[in-house]
XYZ file of C-alpha atoms in Angstrom:
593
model
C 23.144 37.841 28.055
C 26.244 36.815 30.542
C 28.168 39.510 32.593
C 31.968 39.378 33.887
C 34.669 41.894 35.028
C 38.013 43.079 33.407
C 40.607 45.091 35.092
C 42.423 48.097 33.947
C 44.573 50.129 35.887
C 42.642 50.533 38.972
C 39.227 51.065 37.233
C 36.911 47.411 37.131
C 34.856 47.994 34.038
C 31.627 45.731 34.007
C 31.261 44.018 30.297
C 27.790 42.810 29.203
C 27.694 40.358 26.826
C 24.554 40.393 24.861
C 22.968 39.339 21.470
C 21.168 41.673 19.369
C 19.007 40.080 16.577
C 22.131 37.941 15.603
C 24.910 39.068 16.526
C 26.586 39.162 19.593
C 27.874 42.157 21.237
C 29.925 43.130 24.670
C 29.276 46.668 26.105
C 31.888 48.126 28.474
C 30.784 50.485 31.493
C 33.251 51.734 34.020
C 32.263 51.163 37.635
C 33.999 52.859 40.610
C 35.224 50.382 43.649
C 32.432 51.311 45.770
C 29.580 50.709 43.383
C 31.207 46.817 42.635
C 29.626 44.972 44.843
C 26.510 46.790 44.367
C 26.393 47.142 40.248
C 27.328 43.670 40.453
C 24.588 42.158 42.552
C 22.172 43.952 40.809
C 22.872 42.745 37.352
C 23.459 39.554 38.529
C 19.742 39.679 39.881
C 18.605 41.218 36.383
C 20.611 38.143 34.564
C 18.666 35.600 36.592
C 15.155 37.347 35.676
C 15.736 37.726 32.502
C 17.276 34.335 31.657
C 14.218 32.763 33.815
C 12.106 34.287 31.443
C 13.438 33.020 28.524
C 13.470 29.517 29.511
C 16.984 28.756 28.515
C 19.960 28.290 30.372
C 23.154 30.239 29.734
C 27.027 29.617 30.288
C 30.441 31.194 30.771
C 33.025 28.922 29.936
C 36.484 29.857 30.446
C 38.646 28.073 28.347
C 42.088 28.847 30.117
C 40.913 27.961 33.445
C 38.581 24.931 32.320
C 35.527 26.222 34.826
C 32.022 27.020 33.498
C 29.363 29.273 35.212
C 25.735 28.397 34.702
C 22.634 30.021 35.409
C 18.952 29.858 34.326
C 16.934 27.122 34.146
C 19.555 24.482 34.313
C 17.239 21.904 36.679
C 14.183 22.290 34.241
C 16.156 21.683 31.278
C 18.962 19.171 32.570
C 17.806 18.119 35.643
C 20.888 19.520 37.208
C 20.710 22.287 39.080
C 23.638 24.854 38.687
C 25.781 23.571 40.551
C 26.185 20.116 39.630
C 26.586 21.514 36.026
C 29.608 23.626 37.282
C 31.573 20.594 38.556
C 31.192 18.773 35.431
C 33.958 19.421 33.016
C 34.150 19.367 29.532
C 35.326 15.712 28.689
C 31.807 14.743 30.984
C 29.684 17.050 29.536
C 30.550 15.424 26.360
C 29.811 12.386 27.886
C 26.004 13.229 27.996
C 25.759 13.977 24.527
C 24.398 11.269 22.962
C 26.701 9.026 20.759
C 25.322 9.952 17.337
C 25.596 13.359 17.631
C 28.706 13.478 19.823
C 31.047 13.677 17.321
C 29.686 16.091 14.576
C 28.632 18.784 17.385
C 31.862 18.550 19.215
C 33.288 18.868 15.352
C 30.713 21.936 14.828
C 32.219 23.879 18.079
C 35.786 23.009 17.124
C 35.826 24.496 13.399
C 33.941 28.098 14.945
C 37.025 27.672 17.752
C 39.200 27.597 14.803
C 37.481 30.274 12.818
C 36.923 32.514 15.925
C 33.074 32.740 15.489
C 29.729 31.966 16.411
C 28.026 28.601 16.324
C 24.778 26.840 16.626
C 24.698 23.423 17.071
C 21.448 20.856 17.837
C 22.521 17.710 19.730
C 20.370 15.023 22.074
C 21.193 15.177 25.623
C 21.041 12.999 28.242
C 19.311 14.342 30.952
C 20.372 13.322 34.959
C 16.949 11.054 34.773
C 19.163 9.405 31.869
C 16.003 10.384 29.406
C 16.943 12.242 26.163
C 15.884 15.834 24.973
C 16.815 18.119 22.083
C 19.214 21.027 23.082
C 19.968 23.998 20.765
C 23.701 25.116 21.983
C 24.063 28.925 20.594
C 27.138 30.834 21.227
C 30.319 33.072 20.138
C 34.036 33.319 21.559
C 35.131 36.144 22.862
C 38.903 36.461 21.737
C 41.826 38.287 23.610
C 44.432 40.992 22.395
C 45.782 38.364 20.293
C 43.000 37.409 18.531
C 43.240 34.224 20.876
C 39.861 32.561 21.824
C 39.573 32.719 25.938
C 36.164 32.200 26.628
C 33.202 30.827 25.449
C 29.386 32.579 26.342
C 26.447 31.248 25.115
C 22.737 29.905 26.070
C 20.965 26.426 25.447
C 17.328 26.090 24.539
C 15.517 22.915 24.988
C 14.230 22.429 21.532
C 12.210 18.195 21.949
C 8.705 19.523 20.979
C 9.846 21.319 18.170
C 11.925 18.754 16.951
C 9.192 16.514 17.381
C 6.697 18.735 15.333
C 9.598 18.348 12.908
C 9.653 14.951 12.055
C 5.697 14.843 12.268
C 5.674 16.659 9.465
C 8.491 15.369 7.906
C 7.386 11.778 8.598
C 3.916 13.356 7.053
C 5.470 14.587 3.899
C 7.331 10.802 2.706
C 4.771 8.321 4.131
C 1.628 7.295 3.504
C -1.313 8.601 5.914
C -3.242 5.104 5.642
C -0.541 2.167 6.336
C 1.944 4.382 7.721
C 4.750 3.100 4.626
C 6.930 5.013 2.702
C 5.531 7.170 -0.261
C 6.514 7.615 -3.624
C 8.854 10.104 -3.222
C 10.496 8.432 -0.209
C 10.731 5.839 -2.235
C 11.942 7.421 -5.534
C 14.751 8.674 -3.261
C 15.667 5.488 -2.054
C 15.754 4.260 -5.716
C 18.195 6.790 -6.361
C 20.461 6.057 -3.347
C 20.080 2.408 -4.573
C 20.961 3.605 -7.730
C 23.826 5.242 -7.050
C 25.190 2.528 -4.689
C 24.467 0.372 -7.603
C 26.853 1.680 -9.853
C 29.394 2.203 -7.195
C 30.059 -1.175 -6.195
C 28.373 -2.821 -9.692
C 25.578 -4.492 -7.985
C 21.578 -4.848 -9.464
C 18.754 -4.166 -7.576
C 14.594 -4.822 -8.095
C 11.916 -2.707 -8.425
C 7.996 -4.164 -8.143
C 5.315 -2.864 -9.068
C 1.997 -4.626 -6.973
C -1.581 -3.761 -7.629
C -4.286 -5.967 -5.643
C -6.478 -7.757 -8.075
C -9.876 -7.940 -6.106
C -9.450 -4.550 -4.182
C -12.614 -2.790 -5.760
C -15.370 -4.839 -5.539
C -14.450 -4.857 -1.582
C -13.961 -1.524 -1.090
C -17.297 -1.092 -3.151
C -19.881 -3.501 -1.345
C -18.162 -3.947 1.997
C -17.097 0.414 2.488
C -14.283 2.078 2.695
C -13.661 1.108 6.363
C -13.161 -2.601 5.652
C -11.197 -1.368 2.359
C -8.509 0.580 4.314
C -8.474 -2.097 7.206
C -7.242 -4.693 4.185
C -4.829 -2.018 2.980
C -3.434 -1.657 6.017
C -3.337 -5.488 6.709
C -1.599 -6.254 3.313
C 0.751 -3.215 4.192
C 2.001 -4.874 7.389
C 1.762 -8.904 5.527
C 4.301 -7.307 2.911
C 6.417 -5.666 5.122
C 6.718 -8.734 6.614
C 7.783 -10.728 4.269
C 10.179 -8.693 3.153
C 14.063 -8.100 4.634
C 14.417 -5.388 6.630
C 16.540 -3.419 3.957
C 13.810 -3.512 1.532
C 11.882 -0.898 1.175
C 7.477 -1.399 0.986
C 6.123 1.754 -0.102
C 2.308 2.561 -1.428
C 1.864 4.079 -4.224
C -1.704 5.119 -4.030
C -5.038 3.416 -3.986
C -4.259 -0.265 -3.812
C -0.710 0.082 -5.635
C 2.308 -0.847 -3.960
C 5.923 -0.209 -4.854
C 8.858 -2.371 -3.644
C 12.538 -1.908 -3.324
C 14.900 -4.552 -3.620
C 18.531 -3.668 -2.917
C 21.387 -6.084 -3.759
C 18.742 -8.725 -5.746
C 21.585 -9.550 -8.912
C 19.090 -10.129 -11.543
C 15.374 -11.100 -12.317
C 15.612 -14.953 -11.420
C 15.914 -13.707 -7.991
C 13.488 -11.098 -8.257
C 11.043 -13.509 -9.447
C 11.816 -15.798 -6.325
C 10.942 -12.210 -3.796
C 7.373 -11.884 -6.032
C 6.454 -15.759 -5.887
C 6.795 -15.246 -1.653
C 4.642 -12.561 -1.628
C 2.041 -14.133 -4.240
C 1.902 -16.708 -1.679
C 1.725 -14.465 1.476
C -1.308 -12.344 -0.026
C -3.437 -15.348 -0.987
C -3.871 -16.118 1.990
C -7.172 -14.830 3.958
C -7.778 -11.770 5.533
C -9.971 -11.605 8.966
C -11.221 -7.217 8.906
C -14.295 -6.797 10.854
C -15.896 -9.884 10.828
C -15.340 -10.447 7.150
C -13.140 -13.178 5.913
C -11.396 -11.508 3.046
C -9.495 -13.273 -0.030
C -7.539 -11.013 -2.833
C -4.690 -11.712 -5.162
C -1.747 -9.519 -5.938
C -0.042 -8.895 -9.892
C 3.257 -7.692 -9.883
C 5.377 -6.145 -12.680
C 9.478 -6.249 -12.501
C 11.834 -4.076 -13.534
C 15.746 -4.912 -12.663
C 18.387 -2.337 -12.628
C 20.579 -2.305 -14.994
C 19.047 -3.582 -17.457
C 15.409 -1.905 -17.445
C 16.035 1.435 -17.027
C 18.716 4.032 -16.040
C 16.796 6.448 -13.379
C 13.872 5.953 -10.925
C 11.252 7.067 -12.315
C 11.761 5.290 -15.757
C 12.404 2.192 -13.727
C 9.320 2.154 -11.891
C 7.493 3.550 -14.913
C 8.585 -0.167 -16.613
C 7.405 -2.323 -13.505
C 4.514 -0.853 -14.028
C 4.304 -1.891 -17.998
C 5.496 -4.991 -16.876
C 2.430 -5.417 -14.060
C -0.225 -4.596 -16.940
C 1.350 -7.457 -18.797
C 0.717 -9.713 -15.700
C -2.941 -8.557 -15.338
C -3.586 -9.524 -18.732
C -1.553 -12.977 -18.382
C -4.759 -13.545 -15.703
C -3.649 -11.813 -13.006
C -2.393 -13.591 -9.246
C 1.215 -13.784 -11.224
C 4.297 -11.555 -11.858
C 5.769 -10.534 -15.072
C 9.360 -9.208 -16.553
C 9.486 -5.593 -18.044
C 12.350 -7.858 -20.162
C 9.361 -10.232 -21.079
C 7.636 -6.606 -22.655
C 9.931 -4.199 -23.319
C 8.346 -1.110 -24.520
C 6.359 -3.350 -27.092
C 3.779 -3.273 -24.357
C 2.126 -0.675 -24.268
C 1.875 -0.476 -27.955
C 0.325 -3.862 -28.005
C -2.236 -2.454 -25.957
C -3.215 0.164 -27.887
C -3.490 -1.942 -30.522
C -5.766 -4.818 -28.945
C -7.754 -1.984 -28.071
C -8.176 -1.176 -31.595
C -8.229 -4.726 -33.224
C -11.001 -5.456 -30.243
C -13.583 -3.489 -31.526
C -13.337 -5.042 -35.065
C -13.481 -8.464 -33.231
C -17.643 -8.765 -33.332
C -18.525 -7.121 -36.855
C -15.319 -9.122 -37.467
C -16.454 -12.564 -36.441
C -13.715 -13.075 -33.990
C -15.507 -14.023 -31.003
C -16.219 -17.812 -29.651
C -18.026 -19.625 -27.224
C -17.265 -22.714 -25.415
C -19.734 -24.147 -23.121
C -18.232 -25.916 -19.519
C -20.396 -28.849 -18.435
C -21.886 -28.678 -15.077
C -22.539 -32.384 -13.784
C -24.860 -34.035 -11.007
C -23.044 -35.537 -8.855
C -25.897 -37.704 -7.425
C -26.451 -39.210 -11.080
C -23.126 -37.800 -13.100
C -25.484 -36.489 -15.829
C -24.629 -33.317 -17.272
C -27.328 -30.520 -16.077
C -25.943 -26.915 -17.713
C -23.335 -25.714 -19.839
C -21.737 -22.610 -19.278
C -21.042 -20.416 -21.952
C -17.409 -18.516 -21.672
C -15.963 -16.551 -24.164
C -12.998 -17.073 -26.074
C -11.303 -14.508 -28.932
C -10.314 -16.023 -32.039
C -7.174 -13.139 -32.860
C -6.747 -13.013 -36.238
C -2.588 -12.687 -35.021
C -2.317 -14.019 -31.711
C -4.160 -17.100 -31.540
C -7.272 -17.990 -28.917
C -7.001 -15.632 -26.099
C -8.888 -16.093 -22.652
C -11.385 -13.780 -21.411
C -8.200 -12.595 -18.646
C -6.399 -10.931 -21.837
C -9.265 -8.974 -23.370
C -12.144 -8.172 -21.080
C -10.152 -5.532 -18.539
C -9.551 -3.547 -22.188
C -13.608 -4.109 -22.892
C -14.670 -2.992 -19.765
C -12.229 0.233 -20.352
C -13.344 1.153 -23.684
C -16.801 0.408 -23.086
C -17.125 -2.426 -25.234
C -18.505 -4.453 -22.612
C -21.814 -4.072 -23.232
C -21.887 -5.083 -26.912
C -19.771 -7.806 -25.989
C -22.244 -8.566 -23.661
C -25.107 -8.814 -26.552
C -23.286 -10.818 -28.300
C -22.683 -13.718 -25.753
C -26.112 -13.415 -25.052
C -27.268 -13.907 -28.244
C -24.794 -16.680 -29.060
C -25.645 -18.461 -26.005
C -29.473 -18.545 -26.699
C -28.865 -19.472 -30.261
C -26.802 -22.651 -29.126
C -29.433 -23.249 -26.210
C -31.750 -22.881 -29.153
C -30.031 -25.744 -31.039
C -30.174 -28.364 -27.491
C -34.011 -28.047 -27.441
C -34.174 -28.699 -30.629
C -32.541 -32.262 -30.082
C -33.920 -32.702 -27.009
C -31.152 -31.887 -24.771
C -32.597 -30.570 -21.768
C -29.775 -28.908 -20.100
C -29.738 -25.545 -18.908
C -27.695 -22.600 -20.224
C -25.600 -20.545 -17.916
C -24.644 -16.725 -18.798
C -22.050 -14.916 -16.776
C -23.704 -11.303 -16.205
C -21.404 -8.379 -15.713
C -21.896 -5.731 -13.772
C -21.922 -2.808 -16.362
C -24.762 -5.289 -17.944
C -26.155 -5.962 -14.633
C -26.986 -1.873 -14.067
C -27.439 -1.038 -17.674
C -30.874 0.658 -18.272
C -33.544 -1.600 -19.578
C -31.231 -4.577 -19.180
C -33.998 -6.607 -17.958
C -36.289 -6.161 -20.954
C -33.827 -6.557 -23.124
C -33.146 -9.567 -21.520
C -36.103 -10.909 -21.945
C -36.961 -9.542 -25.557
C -34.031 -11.718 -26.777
C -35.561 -15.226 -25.252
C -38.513 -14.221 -26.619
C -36.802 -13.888 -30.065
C -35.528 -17.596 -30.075
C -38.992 -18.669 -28.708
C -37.575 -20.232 -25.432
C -38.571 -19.930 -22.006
C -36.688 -18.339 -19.227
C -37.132 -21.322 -17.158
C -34.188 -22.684 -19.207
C -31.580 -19.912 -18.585
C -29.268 -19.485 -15.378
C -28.062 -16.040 -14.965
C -24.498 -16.041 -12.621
C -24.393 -12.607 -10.760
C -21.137 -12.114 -9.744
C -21.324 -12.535 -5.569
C -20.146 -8.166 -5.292
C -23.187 -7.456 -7.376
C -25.695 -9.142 -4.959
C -23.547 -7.711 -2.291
C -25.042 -3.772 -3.570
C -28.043 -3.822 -1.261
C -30.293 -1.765 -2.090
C -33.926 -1.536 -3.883
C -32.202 -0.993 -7.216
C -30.455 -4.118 -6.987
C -33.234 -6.150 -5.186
C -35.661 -4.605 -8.150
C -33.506 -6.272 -10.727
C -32.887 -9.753 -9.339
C -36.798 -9.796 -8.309
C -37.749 -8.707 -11.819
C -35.515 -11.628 -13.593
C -37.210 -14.098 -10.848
C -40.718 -12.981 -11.758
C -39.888 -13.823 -15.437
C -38.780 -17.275 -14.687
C -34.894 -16.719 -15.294
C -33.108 -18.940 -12.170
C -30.565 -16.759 -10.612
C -27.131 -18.017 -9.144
C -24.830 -16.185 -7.231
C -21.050 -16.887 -8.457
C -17.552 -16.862 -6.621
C -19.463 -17.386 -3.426
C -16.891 -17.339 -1.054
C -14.252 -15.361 -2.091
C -14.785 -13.007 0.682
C -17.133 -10.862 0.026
C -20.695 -12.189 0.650
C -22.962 -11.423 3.032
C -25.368 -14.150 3.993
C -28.502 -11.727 3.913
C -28.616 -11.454 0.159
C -28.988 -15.181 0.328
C -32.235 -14.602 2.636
C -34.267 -11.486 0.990
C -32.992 -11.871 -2.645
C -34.422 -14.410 -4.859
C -31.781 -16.532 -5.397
C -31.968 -20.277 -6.086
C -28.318 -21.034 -6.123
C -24.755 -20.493 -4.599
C -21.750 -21.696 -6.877
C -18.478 -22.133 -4.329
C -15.436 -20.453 -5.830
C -13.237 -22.653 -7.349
C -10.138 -20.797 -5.002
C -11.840 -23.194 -1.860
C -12.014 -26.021 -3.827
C -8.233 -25.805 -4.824
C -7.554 -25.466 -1.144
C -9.376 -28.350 -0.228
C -6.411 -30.129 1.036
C -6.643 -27.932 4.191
C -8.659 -29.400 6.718
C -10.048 -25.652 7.349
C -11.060 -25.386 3.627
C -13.282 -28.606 4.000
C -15.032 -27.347 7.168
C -15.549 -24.123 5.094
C -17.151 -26.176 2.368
C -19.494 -28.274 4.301
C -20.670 -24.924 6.062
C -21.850 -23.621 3.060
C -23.292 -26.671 1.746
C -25.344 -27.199 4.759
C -26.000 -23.478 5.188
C -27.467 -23.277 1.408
C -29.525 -26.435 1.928
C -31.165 -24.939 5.228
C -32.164 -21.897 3.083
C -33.858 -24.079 0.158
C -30.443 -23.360 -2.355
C -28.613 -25.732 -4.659
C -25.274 -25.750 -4.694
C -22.555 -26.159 -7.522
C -18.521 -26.288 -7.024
C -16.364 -24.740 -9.486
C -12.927 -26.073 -10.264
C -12.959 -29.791 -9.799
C -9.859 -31.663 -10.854
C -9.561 -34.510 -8.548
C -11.474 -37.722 -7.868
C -10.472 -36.462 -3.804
C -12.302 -33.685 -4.296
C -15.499 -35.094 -5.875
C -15.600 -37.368 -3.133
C -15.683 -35.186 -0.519
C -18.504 -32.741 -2.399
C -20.449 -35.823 -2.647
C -20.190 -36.388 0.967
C -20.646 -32.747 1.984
C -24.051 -32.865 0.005
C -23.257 -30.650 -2.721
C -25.583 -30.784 -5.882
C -23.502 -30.308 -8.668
C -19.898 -29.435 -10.037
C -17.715 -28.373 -13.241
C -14.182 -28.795 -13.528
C -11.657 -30.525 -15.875
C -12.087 -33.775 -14.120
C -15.403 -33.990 -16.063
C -13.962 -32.910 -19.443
C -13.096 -29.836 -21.091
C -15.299 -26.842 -22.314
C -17.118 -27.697 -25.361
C -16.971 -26.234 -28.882
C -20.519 -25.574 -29.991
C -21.995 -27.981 -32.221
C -23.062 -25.599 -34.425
C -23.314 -21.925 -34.374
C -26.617 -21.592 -36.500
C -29.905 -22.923 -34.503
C -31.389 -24.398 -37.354
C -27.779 -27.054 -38.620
């Protein structure tokens, strides 16, 4: 509400301006020369209170004269009191608006100038302390006989915490609550503003899709605390190695989504995956726990793999389940797939269950060598599938599917009983090598698995002594008396128990101390890295440490003479790798040829 005087004749009339709901209103009262001074101070007294109350400041600008009255609470709001506001003029008030908004709200008081109505307008201004706060400017012109704006009255609210509330929850509603990145539909929107820039100026741009390959079994065994601490750490590594234009955004769970702008074509693309490939394998330090993971990524470039966001991202993705079955820690082309993909999944998932009754499946057995005497001690069996279309395809391409469909667990059986049957065969001919059987962990928990177990080397008359079960390092990791149960009920029945992919990040030394375990095999991952002085100290720790706790140790993934040399030295027991020769075909797949 603002008050001024108009003359006419020799009667002063006092005019009220004030808003009702919306709208703005001036009431006209006739006042007598001696009540003026009087009506006047009064209602300038009830302008004050009731402006103090509101916590805004108002104004009466007079456009023909250039001067402005204030009043309210100018100092809380500004940090100039009236006064100082009144000897600013407009060109300086405009100063203090700050340069992003300057222009569209002097633009927004100039068009309801020109259209001889109200206006609202939100701006940042710059307060005397030079610190910035959010001002809602609300007003009308008041127009003369001619239908000429003269004045402008209005008030000014300082509006920072609601504003700030604001983009809380708008921040809240396109970015994840975990790693603090874009969303997916912050970034679907940026696809489409990428999009359209795209096919203004004829440029392509990249979308990947990223899923972390060893994310469960951490977030499993270790909690959800460490899991979200790596989320949040692989958040910040990718956004990181990124450009600042790109976009990181997480999709959910331990999905990722990536915006490329500007990348011309896959080639380049590729190049962007490759860096963070690289950037991911290397470790992660969360609470105390030295933490390694890979990433698969699936590519989709604009314009060739798809025509809208979401069918763009939906190819990445195909293209990312093609790199998880290509053995995962690699990136993959939707233009490698196309939309045979998914079909081809289906269909392994059919042709998969015919592949036992079927006769499809195949062992090989990996030598494990002393490398005090360089005899061969164990073979390990891994599976291979004979496809009847696409050729001999690695465990990497078939078991995620098996695991899915629950065909793991035959599967299972079946290497099981093709392992003992070869192991069979050895003893037979006197070899006296040990077998080694990888143990999942849906076989691992299955009901009864131990006396099943043991049933079947009872069948082929051999004792347990002779087979090596490998427990994958995240099952050992699920303390507990269920767990302990199992690994001390295989122990009691002479089966030798090995803990595999020690190292990768996961373990916790205490299984090594209250389960029965008589050996750690050292992930083939450290033994790549063994160039890296770190890596070598790493090594020797765990040789020493598995020593002082009665445990034989084994290194996976030997290719080098170098690295041999240094096991040796380190006091390692034994090793497999292709430096000792490739994974044997069985010599024959009935016991008794």
């Amino acid at each position: 509400m603002s008050l001024f005087w108009a003359m006419s004749g020799d009667m002063r009339h006092e005019l009220h301006l004030c808003r009702i709901a919306d709208s703005w209103a001036v009431i006209e009262t006739p006042a007598t020369s001696a009540d003026t001074e009087r009506l006047l101070k009064e209602s300038e007294q009830r302008l004050q209170l009731v402006v103090q109350q509101t916590g805004q400041m108002v104004y009466d600008y007079d456009l023909r004269t250039g001067t402005i009255t204030w009043a309210g609470a100018t100092s809380e709001i500004t940090g100039y009191c009236a006064e100082e506001l009144a000897a600013m003029n407009i060109k300086e008030w405009a100063e203090h608006i700050h340069p992003e908004d300057r222009e569209e709200a002097l633009s927004l008081l100039d068009q309801a100038r020109k259209s001889r109505g109200r206006y609202s307008v939100d701006y940042r201004f710059r307060r005397k302390n030079n610190s910035y706060i959010h001002i809602r400017d609300n007003g009308a012109f008041l127009l003369d006989e001619e239908q000429i704006p003269f004045r402008m009255i209005g008030s000014m609210a300082d509006i920072t915490e609601q504003k700030i509330a604001e983009d809380i929850i708008r921040h809240q509603a396109h970015h994840d609550g975990l790693t603090g990145l874009p969303n997916r539909t912050l970034v679907l929107d940026r696809i489409d503003l990428a999009l359209a820039h795209a096919r203004r100026v004829g440029e392509g741009f990249a979308v990947l899709f990223l899923d972390l390959d060893r994310f469960k079994p951490i977030n499993d065994t270790l909690g959800h605390a460490v899991g979200d601490g790596l989320l949040i750490a692989v958040a910040q590594r990718l956004v990181g190695a990124l450009r600042p234009d790109d976009t990181v955004s997480r999709n959910g769970g331990d999905e990722f989504i990536v915006l490329l702008p500007g990348v011309p074509d896959a080639p380049a693309a590729g190049i962007v995956a490759e860096k963070i490939i690289h950037e991911l394998g290397k470790p992660f330090f969360i609470d105390g726990f030295e933490l390694h993971i890979s990433a698969s990524i699936g590519i989709a470039v604009f314009p060739t793999d798809g025509k809208n966001a979401e069918e763009i991202i939906r190819n990445a993705d195909v293209a990312l389940y093609r790199s998880k079955e290509a053995g995962r820690d690699r990136y993959a082309f939707y233009s490698d797939t196309r939309g045979s993909f998914g079909r081809e999944r289906i269909t392994l998932q059919q042709e998969l269950k015919a592949a036992i009754p079927d006769d499809q499946l195949r062992l090989v057995f990996l030598p494990t060598i002393s490398l005090t005497s360089s005899a061969v001690s164990s073979y390990e069996a891994l599976l291979r599938w004979q496809h009847p279309r696409l050729g001999l395809l690695l465990p990497e391409a078939f078991l995620p599917i098996a695991e899915e469909t629950g065909l793991m667990l035959a599967i299972g059986d079946w290497v099981i009983d093709e392992g003992l049957a070869n192991l069979k065969r050895w003893s037979l001919r006197g070899d006296p090598s040990l077998l080694r059987l990888n143990i999942s962990a849906q076989q691992f928990f299955q009901p009864q698995f131990v006396r099943r177990l043991a049933d079947r080397v009872i069948a082929f008359d051999l004792p347990a002594q002779k087979v090596r079960l490998e427990i994958h390092e995240a099952i050992a990791l699920q303390r507990g008396g269920h767990t302990e149960q199992i690994l001390r009920e295989l122990d009691a029945m002479g089966f030798s128990l090995s803990i595999d992919n020690f190292g990768t990040g996961y373990g916790a030394l205490r299984s090594l101390q209250d389960y029965p375990i008589r050996e750690v095999k050292i992930d083939r991952s450290l033994i790549r890295d063994m160039g890296e002085r770190r890596s070598q100290w790493l090594i020797q720790g765990m040789v020493q440490m598995a020593r002082a706790l009665g445990l034989s140790t084994v290194a996976g993934g030997v290719e080098h003479e170098g690295q041999k040399t240094l096991l040796r030295q380190y006091g390692c027991d034994e090793a497999q790798g292709w430096l000792f020769g490739t994974a044997l075909q069985p010599i024959g797949r009935n016991p008794a040829q």
